XYZ file of C-alpha atoms in Angstrom:
168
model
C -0.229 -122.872 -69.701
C -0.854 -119.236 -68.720
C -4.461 -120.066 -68.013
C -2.996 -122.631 -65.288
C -0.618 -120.496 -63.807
C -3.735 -117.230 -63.376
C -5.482 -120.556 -61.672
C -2.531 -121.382 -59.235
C -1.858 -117.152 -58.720
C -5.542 -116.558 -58.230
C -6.063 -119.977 -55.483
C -2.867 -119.127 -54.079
C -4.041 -115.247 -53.517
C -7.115 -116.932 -52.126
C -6.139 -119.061 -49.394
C -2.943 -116.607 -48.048
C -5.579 -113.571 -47.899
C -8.317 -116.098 -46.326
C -5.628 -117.351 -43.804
C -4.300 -114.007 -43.044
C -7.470 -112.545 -42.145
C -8.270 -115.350 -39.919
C -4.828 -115.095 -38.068
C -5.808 -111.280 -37.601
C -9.548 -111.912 -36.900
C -8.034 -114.494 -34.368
C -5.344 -111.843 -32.226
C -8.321 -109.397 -32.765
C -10.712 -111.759 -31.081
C -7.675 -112.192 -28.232
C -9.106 -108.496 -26.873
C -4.889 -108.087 -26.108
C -5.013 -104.277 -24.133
C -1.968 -103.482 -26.066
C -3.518 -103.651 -29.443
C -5.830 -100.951 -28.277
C -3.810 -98.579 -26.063
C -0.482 -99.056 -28.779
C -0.611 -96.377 -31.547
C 0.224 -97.788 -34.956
C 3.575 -96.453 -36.154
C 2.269 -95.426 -39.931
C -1.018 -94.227 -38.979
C -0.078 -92.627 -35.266
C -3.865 -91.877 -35.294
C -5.216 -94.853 -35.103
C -4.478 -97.460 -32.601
C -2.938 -100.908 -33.786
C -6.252 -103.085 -33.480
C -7.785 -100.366 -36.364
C -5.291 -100.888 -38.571
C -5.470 -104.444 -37.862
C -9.526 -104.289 -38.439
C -9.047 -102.679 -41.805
C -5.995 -105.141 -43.013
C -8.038 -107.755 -41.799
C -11.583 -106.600 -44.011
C -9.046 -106.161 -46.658
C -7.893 -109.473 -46.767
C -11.162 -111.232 -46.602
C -13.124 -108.557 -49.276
C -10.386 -109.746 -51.374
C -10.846 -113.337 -50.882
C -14.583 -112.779 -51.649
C -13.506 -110.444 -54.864
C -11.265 -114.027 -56.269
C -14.309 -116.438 -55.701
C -16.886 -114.241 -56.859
C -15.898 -111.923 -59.514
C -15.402 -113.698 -63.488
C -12.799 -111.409 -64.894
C -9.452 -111.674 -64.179
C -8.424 -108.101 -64.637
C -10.548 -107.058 -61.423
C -9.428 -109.831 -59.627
C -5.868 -108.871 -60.451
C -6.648 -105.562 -59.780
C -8.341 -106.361 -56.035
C -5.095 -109.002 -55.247
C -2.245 -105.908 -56.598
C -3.991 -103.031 -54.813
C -4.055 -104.315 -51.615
C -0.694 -105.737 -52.516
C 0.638 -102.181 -53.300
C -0.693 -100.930 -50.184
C 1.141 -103.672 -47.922
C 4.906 -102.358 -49.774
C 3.658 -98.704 -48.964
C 2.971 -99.610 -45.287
C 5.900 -101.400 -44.906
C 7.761 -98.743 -46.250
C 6.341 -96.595 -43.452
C 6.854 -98.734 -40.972
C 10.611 -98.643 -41.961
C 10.357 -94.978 -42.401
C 9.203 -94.678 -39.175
C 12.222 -96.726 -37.434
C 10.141 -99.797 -36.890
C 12.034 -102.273 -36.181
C 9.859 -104.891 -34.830
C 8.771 -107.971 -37.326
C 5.306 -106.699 -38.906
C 1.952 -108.345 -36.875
C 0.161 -109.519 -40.163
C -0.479 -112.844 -38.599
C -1.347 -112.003 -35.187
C 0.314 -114.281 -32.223
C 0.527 -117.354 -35.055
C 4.659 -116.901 -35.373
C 4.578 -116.708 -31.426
C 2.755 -120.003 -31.270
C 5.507 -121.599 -33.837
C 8.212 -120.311 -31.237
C 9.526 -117.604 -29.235
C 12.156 -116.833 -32.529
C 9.920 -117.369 -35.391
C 8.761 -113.781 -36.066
C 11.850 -112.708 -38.102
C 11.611 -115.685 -40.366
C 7.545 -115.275 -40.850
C 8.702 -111.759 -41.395
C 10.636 -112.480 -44.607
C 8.690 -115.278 -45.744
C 5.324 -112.592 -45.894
C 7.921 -110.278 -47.903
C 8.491 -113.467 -50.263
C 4.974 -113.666 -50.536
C 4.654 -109.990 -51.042
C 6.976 -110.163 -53.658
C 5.155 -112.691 -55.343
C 2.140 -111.361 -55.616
C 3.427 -108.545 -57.321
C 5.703 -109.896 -59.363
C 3.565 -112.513 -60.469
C 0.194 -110.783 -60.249
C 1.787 -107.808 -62.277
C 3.123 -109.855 -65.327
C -0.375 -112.044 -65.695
C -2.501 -108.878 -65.134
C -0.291 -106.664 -67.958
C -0.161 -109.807 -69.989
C -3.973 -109.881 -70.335
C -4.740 -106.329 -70.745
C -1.927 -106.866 -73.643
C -3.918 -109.594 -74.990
C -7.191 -107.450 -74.517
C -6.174 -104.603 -76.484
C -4.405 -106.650 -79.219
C -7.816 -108.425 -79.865
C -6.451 -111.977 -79.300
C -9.344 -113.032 -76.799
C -11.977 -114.123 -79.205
C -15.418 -115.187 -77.865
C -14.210 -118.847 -77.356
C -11.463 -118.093 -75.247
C -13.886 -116.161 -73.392
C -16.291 -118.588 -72.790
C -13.450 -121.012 -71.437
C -12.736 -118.519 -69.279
C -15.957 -118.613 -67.670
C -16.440 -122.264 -68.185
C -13.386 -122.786 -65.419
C -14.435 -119.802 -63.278
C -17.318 -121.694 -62.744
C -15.981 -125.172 -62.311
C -12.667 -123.575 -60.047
C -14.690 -121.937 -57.032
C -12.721 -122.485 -54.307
């Protein structure tokens, strides 16, 4: 059962960081004059299409780290570090008075309609809050189970068996 849910977590983490990046890589892509001449309200010195750059490798060297890397601790830890950083910049942002809706997905709520950026606003802090919450328990329930000893050899070889057989 927990191996199934670390499946769903881990192809869920997938496909929203894949999707994300491409919604950024997109409004990047859109060469919009604002994103270059508009400072970013955490880091005032960089301009928002950096930050957006960055978030945007982020998301995508994290998709690459779920495909490509066998042990779920390190995947865990790639997913809850970037994670972590997203509640830390948001906290900025609101720090810093922002109170526009967050661009994560570039001109995508816009496209939905003219109102949809406060509701894609607090469905990304949903999915924020799932990540951690659900990345955190399965990531301190296998270092747990790592230090108790309880992952024999066999368990570890299932583990790779489905890493193999579950690239997305």
């Amino acid at each position: 059962m927990i191996r199934r849910l670390e499946h769903i977590y881990l192809r869920s983490a997938f496909w929203i960081f894949t999707l994300s990046g491409l919604s950024k890589t997109v409004l990047l892509l859109s060469k919009n004059p604002a994103l270059v001449t508009t400072q970013d309200p955490v880091f005032s010195y960089l301009s928002m299409q950096q930050v957006l750059l960055v978030a945007t490798l982020l998301e995508f060297a994290v998709a690459m780290c779920v495909v490509s890397i066998v042990d779920f601790v390190w995947k865990g830890v790639a997913i809850l570090g970037v994670s972590w950083g997203l509640v830390f910049y948001r906290l900025g942002l609101t720090i810093a008075g922002w109170n526009m809706p967050c661009n994560c997905l570039g001109n995508i709520p816009q496209l939905l309609s003219p109102h949809a950026d406060r509701l894609v606003d607090k469905i990304l802090e949903v999915i924020l809050i799932y990540f951690l919450l659900a990345g955190n328990a399965l990531w301190i329930r296998r270092l747990v189970s790592r230090s108790a000893g309880q992952l024999n050899d066999q368990t570890v070889a299932e583990e790779k068996q489905s890493q193999g057989s579950s690239r997305l």
